[in-house]
Amino acid sequence: MNNENMFCDLETGVCGVNGEDELEVIDLTRSNRKITLYYVTDPICSHCWALEPVLNRFIKQYASYFKLQIVMGGLLPGWHGFADKSNGIQKPSDVAQHWQEVGEHSRMPIDGTLWHDHPILSSYPPSRVFKVIQEKHEGKENEFLRRAREAVFVFNRNIGEDEVLIDLVHQMGLDGEKIVAESGLESAQNRLEQDFELSSSLGVKGFPTVIMVNEENKGVKIVGAQPLQTYVEGLKQILPERVNPDDVPNLLEWLEEGHPLFSKEIEMMYDLEQNEVLAFVQSELPQDSYRIYHILGEMYIESVKKERG
């Protein structure tokens, strides 16, 4: 991927090269024994963070129909030679405004001020950590990606730095020093390059991109952060049988997965208005099971179990 991928467009919901339809039917030659959902993303993709509420619900309700495969796309190799004069981005500090606009538009909180005084130099370091965890601790890589996004978007931490990555991995109960050290080896970069090759073979130009492929190698490609119904309709297009969603999880069950739940995520999961969230939380959760916090103008809840952990 090249540095053109850094720009994010509010209208299309795409980080990267624009110019694709939001949903198109595609035909792939890749061999699959069942439906695979490829989610091509990057740890610092702001529109991917904005997509979290929709993607959370889609996965919770429809995961029984597909196998999820997260693919790293390589949004920011580095700043050398980068310039996007048409959008006013020539240096890291220029990204702050775009991130803040995405946060305001999506209501998934984004600080972004680190681009002024402590910028991320590349998205490859957290992407390599993701690949190491994916290989050595399968099933934990999604947790790492979520923690990394919370850290960079909400809490303004530079996830391009080893000490931050070590801390995030430690929070998962894994050996942060060992995993981050492994992520600096050539083998980790090679695994990352394999993701880039897969992304390219799938025709991905920007993030987020979701591609669903069935047993006949027919699929749909959905580009940008789209509404829930777009993903549901895409799934229906490639399945011969009737698609029936599973029930959404109850709030306590979801909260006990261990990460903060932001108001927008709760609204999307339970079809609520913003002004209904507080009463819903209070009615669904035992009083001593959660804490309420506010950041960047948004409410979020966190499990008391996490605090004690």
Short mmCIF file of C-alpha atoms in Angstrom, two decimals:
data_model
loop_
_atom_site.label_atom_id
_atom_site.label_comp_id
_atom_site.label_asym_id
_atom_site.label_seq_id
_atom_site.Cartn_x
_atom_site.Cartn_y
_atom_site.Cartn_z
CA MET A 1 0.00 0.00 0.00
CA ASN A 2 1.15 3.58 -0.49
CA ASN A 3 0.78 6.79 1.42
CA GLU A 4 -2.31 7.83 -0.54
CA ASN A 5 -4.17 5.48 1.81
CA MET A 6 -3.86 7.87 4.73
CA PHE A 7 -6.71 10.22 3.79
CA CYS A 8 -10.19 9.39 5.14
CA ASP A 9 -13.35 10.69 3.44
CA LEU A 10 -16.40 11.44 5.59
CA GLU A 11 -18.88 11.04 2.74
CA THR A 12 -17.74 7.59 1.56
CA GLY A 13 -16.54 6.25 4.92
CA VAL A 14 -13.28 5.10 3.32
CA CYS A 15 -9.69 5.48 4.46
CA GLY A 16 -7.63 5.16 1.30
CA VAL A 17 -8.14 5.40 -2.44
CA ASN A 18 -11.73 6.28 -3.33
CA GLY A 19 -13.83 5.59 -6.43
CA GLU A 20 -15.51 2.24 -5.68
CA ASP A 21 -19.18 1.37 -5.25
CA GLU A 22 -20.13 0.74 -1.63
CA LEU A 23 -21.52 -2.72 -2.51
CA GLU A 24 -20.74 -4.69 -5.64
CA VAL A 25 -21.04 -8.33 -6.66
CA ILE A 26 -17.63 -9.88 -7.38
CA ASP A 27 -16.33 -13.25 -8.61
CA LEU A 28 -13.18 -14.64 -6.98
CA THR A 29 -11.14 -17.71 -7.88
CA ARG A 30 -9.91 -18.28 -4.31
CA SER A 31 -10.81 -21.77 -3.04
CA ASN A 32 -13.13 -21.79 -0.05
CA ARG A 33 -14.93 -24.65 1.67
CA LYS A 34 -17.41 -22.28 3.36
CA ILE A 35 -18.27 -18.60 3.59
CA THR A 36 -15.33 -16.45 4.58
CA LEU A 37 -15.65 -12.84 5.65
CA TYR A 38 -12.43 -10.94 4.99
CA TYR A 39 -12.24 -7.73 6.98
CA VAL A 40 -9.38 -5.64 5.59
CA THR A 41 -8.42 -2.98 8.08
CA ASP A 42 -5.60 -1.18 9.90
CA PRO A 43 -5.07 -0.29 13.58
CA ILE A 44 -5.08 3.47 12.83
CA CYS A 45 -7.94 3.50 10.31
CA SER A 46 -10.39 6.06 11.72
CA HIS A 47 -13.33 4.86 9.65
CA CYS A 48 -12.67 1.32 10.90
CA TRP A 49 -13.09 2.62 14.46
CA ALA A 50 -16.27 4.39 13.34
CA LEU A 51 -17.52 1.05 11.95
CA GLU A 52 -17.12 -0.80 15.27
CA PRO A 53 -20.77 -0.39 16.43
CA VAL A 54 -22.15 -1.74 13.15
CA LEU A 55 -19.58 -4.51 12.76
CA ASN A 56 -20.04 -5.59 16.39
CA ARG A 57 -23.75 -6.14 15.83
CA PHE A 58 -23.32 -7.79 12.45
CA ILE A 59 -20.81 -10.28 13.86
CA LYS A 60 -22.90 -10.97 16.96
CA GLN A 61 -26.00 -11.73 14.91
CA TYR A 62 -24.61 -13.37 11.78
CA ALA A 63 -21.26 -14.98 12.71
CA SER A 64 -22.78 -18.45 12.47
CA TYR A 65 -22.87 -17.99 8.69
CA PHE A 66 -19.20 -17.18 8.11
CA LYS A 67 -15.62 -17.49 9.27
CA LEU A 68 -14.11 -14.10 10.08
CA GLN A 69 -10.59 -13.41 8.80
CA ILE A 70 -9.08 -10.05 9.71
CA VAL A 71 -6.48 -8.85 7.21
CA MET A 72 -4.01 -6.04 7.85
CA GLY A 73 -3.94 -3.54 4.98
CA GLY A 74 -0.93 -1.30 5.69
CA LEU A 75 -2.49 2.16 5.92
CA LEU A 76 0.67 4.08 6.84
CA PRO A 77 4.07 2.60 5.88
CA GLY A 78 5.74 5.90 6.86
CA TRP A 79 5.73 9.63 6.25
CA HIS A 80 8.67 9.80 3.87
CA GLY A 81 7.49 11.26 0.58
CA PHE A 82 3.91 11.69 1.74
CA ALA A 83 1.84 14.67 0.58
CA ASP A 84 -1.88 15.10 -0.02
CA LYS A 85 -2.03 18.78 -0.88
CA SER A 86 -5.60 18.66 -2.20
CA ASN A 87 -6.79 17.69 1.28
CA GLY A 88 -4.29 19.80 3.17
CA ILE A 89 -2.28 16.85 4.51
CA GLN A 90 1.46 17.24 4.16
CA LYS A 91 2.60 16.32 7.67
CA PRO A 92 1.34 14.28 10.65
CA SER A 93 -0.30 17.22 12.43
CA ASP A 94 -2.63 17.69 9.46
CA VAL A 95 -4.30 14.34 10.25
CA ALA A 96 -5.70 15.55 13.59
CA GLN A 97 -8.57 17.50 12.07
CA HIS A 98 -9.64 14.56 9.88
CA TRP A 99 -9.68 12.21 12.85
CA GLN A 100 -11.70 14.65 14.91
CA GLU A 101 -14.21 15.08 12.08
CA VAL A 102 -14.65 11.31 11.85
CA GLY A 103 -15.18 11.17 15.61
CA GLU A 104 -17.81 13.90 15.55
CA HIS A 105 -19.55 12.35 12.55
CA SER A 106 -19.62 8.80 13.92
CA ARG A 107 -19.82 9.58 17.67
CA MET A 108 -17.14 6.99 18.32
CA PRO A 109 -14.78 9.16 20.38
CA ILE A 110 -11.53 10.18 18.71
CA ASP A 111 -9.03 12.53 20.32
CA GLY A 112 -6.39 12.87 17.60
CA THR A 113 -4.23 15.49 19.28
CA LEU A 114 -1.27 13.09 19.36
CA TRP A 115 -0.75 13.98 15.68
CA HIS A 116 0.40 17.43 16.83
CA ASP A 117 2.92 16.52 19.49
CA HIS A 118 3.50 12.73 19.46
CA PRO A 119 2.66 11.45 15.97
CA ILE A 120 2.51 7.85 14.83
CA LEU A 121 5.28 7.24 12.33
CA SER A 122 3.88 4.01 10.87
CA SER A 123 0.96 1.63 11.39
CA TYR A 124 3.20 -1.35 10.72
CA PRO A 125 4.40 -1.93 14.35
CA PRO A 126 0.92 -2.63 15.78
CA SER A 127 0.03 -4.57 12.63
CA ARG A 128 3.04 -6.85 13.16
CA VAL A 129 2.08 -7.38 16.81
CA PHE A 130 -1.37 -8.38 15.59
CA LYS A 131 0.18 -10.94 13.25
CA VAL A 132 2.40 -12.42 15.99
CA ILE A 133 -0.57 -12.80 18.33
CA GLN A 134 -2.66 -14.25 15.50
CA GLU A 135 -0.01 -16.93 14.93
CA LYS A 136 1.06 -17.66 18.51
CA HIS A 137 -2.17 -16.98 20.44
CA GLU A 138 -4.96 -17.63 17.96
CA GLY A 139 -8.24 -16.12 19.09
CA LYS A 140 -6.60 -13.27 21.01
CA GLU A 141 -5.69 -11.11 18.02
CA ASN A 142 -9.12 -9.45 17.87
CA GLU A 143 -8.82 -8.43 21.51
CA PHE A 144 -5.46 -6.85 20.79
CA LEU A 145 -6.84 -4.91 17.82
CA ARG A 146 -9.69 -3.58 19.94
CA ARG A 147 -7.32 -2.54 22.74
CA ALA A 148 -5.01 -0.86 20.24
CA ARG A 149 -7.87 1.13 18.76
CA GLU A 150 -9.16 2.22 22.15
CA ALA A 151 -5.64 3.29 23.06
CA VAL A 152 -4.95 5.39 19.98
CA PHE A 153 -8.37 6.86 19.21
CA VAL A 154 -9.88 7.41 22.64
CA PHE A 155 -6.94 7.63 25.02
CA ASN A 156 -4.50 9.28 22.61
CA ARG A 157 -1.64 6.78 23.03
CA ASN A 158 0.97 6.27 20.34
CA ILE A 159 0.55 2.62 19.34
CA GLY A 160 3.55 2.87 17.06
CA GLU A 161 5.83 2.75 20.12
CA ASP A 162 7.10 -0.45 21.71
CA GLU A 163 6.38 0.55 25.30
CA VAL A 164 2.71 1.21 24.53
CA LEU A 165 2.39 -2.06 22.60
CA ILE A 166 4.07 -3.99 25.44
CA ASP A 167 1.59 -2.52 27.91
CA LEU A 168 -1.41 -3.40 25.74
CA VAL A 169 -0.23 -6.99 25.34
CA HIS A 170 0.44 -7.25 29.08
CA GLN A 171 -3.16 -6.15 29.72
CA MET A 172 -4.25 -9.27 27.82
CA GLY A 173 -2.30 -11.51 30.16
CA LEU A 174 0.39 -12.24 27.55
CA ASP A 175 4.13 -11.61 27.58
CA GLY A 176 4.36 -8.12 26.09
CA GLU A 177 8.15 -7.93 25.89
CA LYS A 178 8.41 -11.28 24.13
CA ILE A 179 5.61 -10.63 21.63
CA VAL A 180 6.75 -7.12 20.75
CA ALA A 181 10.33 -8.37 20.34
CA GLU A 182 9.05 -11.08 17.96
CA SER A 183 7.12 -8.45 16.04
CA GLY A 184 10.42 -6.76 15.20
CA LEU A 185 11.80 -9.84 13.44
CA GLU A 186 11.83 -10.31 9.69
CA SER A 187 9.44 -13.25 10.03
CA ALA A 188 6.75 -10.95 11.44
CA GLN A 189 7.19 -8.50 8.57
CA ASN A 190 6.93 -11.41 6.15
CA ARG A 191 3.61 -12.43 7.67
CA LEU A 192 2.41 -8.85 7.38
CA GLU A 193 3.45 -8.76 3.73
CA GLN A 194 1.34 -11.88 3.17
CA ASP A 195 -1.66 -9.93 4.41
CA PHE A 196 -0.83 -7.12 1.98
CA GLU A 197 -0.67 -9.64 -0.86
CA LEU A 198 -4.03 -11.11 0.14
CA SER A 199 -5.55 -7.64 0.35
CA SER A 200 -4.23 -6.82 -3.11
CA SER A 201 -5.51 -10.10 -4.57
CA LEU A 202 -8.96 -9.26 -3.21
CA GLY A 203 -8.87 -5.94 -5.02
CA VAL A 204 -8.86 -3.83 -1.86
CA LYS A 205 -7.86 -0.18 -2.24
CA GLY A 206 -9.13 1.42 0.96
CA PHE A 207 -10.28 0.60 4.48
CA PRO A 208 -12.53 -0.65 5.88
CA THR A 209 -13.38 -3.21 3.21
CA VAL A 210 -15.49 -6.28 3.94
CA ILE A 211 -15.51 -9.13 1.42
CA MET A 212 -17.76 -12.15 1.83
CA VAL A 213 -17.07 -15.21 -0.35
CA ASN A 214 -19.21 -18.35 -0.59
CA GLU A 215 -18.39 -21.95 -1.54
CA GLU A 216 -18.87 -21.18 -5.25
CA ASN A 217 -16.24 -18.42 -5.02
CA LYS A 218 -18.87 -15.76 -5.56
CA GLY A 219 -18.88 -12.86 -3.22
CA VAL A 220 -19.68 -9.29 -2.37
CA LYS A 221 -17.28 -6.46 -1.62
CA ILE A 222 -18.48 -3.68 0.68
CA VAL A 223 -16.26 -0.61 0.79
CA GLY A 224 -16.27 1.98 3.54
CA ALA A 225 -18.16 2.24 6.82
CA GLN A 226 -21.70 1.37 5.74
CA PRO A 227 -25.03 0.86 7.57
CA LEU A 228 -25.84 -2.51 9.10
CA GLN A 229 -28.39 -3.37 6.43
CA THR A 230 -25.72 -3.13 3.72
CA TYR A 231 -23.77 -5.99 5.30
CA VAL A 232 -26.92 -8.03 5.90
CA GLU A 233 -28.01 -7.62 2.27
CA GLY A 234 -24.52 -8.53 1.11
CA LEU A 235 -24.64 -11.76 3.11
CA LYS A 236 -28.08 -12.59 1.70
CA GLN A 237 -26.82 -12.16 -1.86
CA ILE A 238 -24.33 -15.02 -1.55
CA LEU A 239 -26.34 -17.44 0.59
CA PRO A 240 -28.82 -19.83 -1.01
CA GLU A 241 -30.78 -20.31 2.22
CA ARG A 242 -32.81 -17.87 4.28
CA VAL A 243 -30.67 -15.75 6.60
CA ASN A 244 -31.92 -15.58 10.19
CA PRO A 245 -30.06 -13.41 12.70
CA ASP A 246 -29.15 -14.68 16.14
CA ASP A 247 -30.32 -12.73 19.16
CA VAL A 248 -28.10 -9.92 20.33
CA PRO A 249 -26.27 -10.67 23.60
CA ASN A 250 -27.65 -9.32 26.84
CA LEU A 251 -25.75 -6.27 28.04
CA LEU A 252 -24.10 -7.96 31.03
CA GLU A 253 -22.79 -10.80 28.87
CA TRP A 254 -21.38 -8.32 26.37
CA LEU A 255 -19.84 -6.09 29.03
CA GLU A 256 -18.09 -9.07 30.62
CA GLU A 257 -16.11 -9.60 27.42
CA GLY A 258 -13.83 -7.06 29.03
CA HIS A 259 -13.63 -3.89 26.94
CA PRO A 260 -15.37 -0.52 27.39
CA LEU A 261 -18.71 -0.13 25.67
CA PHE A 262 -19.30 3.31 24.20
CA SER A 263 -22.75 4.85 23.97
CA LYS A 264 -22.85 4.57 20.18
CA GLU A 265 -22.09 0.85 20.38
CA ILE A 266 -24.91 0.28 22.89
CA GLU A 267 -27.30 2.33 20.77
CA MET A 268 -26.52 0.28 17.68
CA MET A 269 -26.64 -3.11 19.40
CA TYR A 270 -30.02 -2.51 21.08
CA ASP A 271 -31.72 -0.07 18.69
CA LEU A 272 -31.70 2.80 21.18
CA GLU A 273 -31.63 6.57 20.92
CA GLN A 274 -28.75 8.33 22.64
CA ASN A 275 -31.01 9.70 25.38
CA GLU A 276 -32.25 6.19 26.18
CA VAL A 277 -28.87 4.61 26.89
CA LEU A 278 -28.42 5.57 30.53
CA ALA A 279 -31.84 4.26 31.60
CA PHE A 280 -31.25 1.08 29.60
CA VAL A 281 -27.88 0.47 31.26
CA GLN A 282 -29.36 1.04 34.71
CA SER A 283 -32.22 -1.36 34.01
CA GLU A 284 -30.07 -4.13 32.50
CA LEU A 285 -27.03 -4.21 34.77
CA PRO A 286 -26.59 -4.87 38.48
CA GLN A 287 -25.59 -1.60 40.14
CA ASP A 288 -22.24 -2.90 41.37
CA SER A 289 -21.21 -4.51 38.04
CA TYR A 290 -20.20 -1.40 36.07
CA ARG A 291 -18.90 2.15 36.17
CA ILE A 292 -19.99 5.04 33.96
CA TYR A 293 -17.39 7.38 32.49
CA HIS A 294 -17.39 10.26 30.02
CA ILE A 295 -14.70 11.18 27.51
CA LEU A 296 -14.66 13.53 24.54
CA GLY A 297 -18.34 14.27 25.08
CA GLU A 298 -19.39 10.61 25.00
CA MET A 299 -20.50 8.22 27.72
CA TYR A 300 -19.05 4.74 28.11
CA ILE A 301 -19.34 1.93 30.62
CA GLU A 302 -16.74 -0.46 31.91
CA SER A 303 -17.01 -3.65 33.91
CA VAL A 304 -16.01 -3.50 37.57
CA LYS A 305 -14.34 -6.89 37.02
CA LYS A 306 -11.93 -5.21 34.58
CA GLU A 307 -11.07 -2.53 37.13
CA ARG A 308 -10.31 -5.16 39.75
CA GLY A 309 -8.25 -7.14 37.21
#
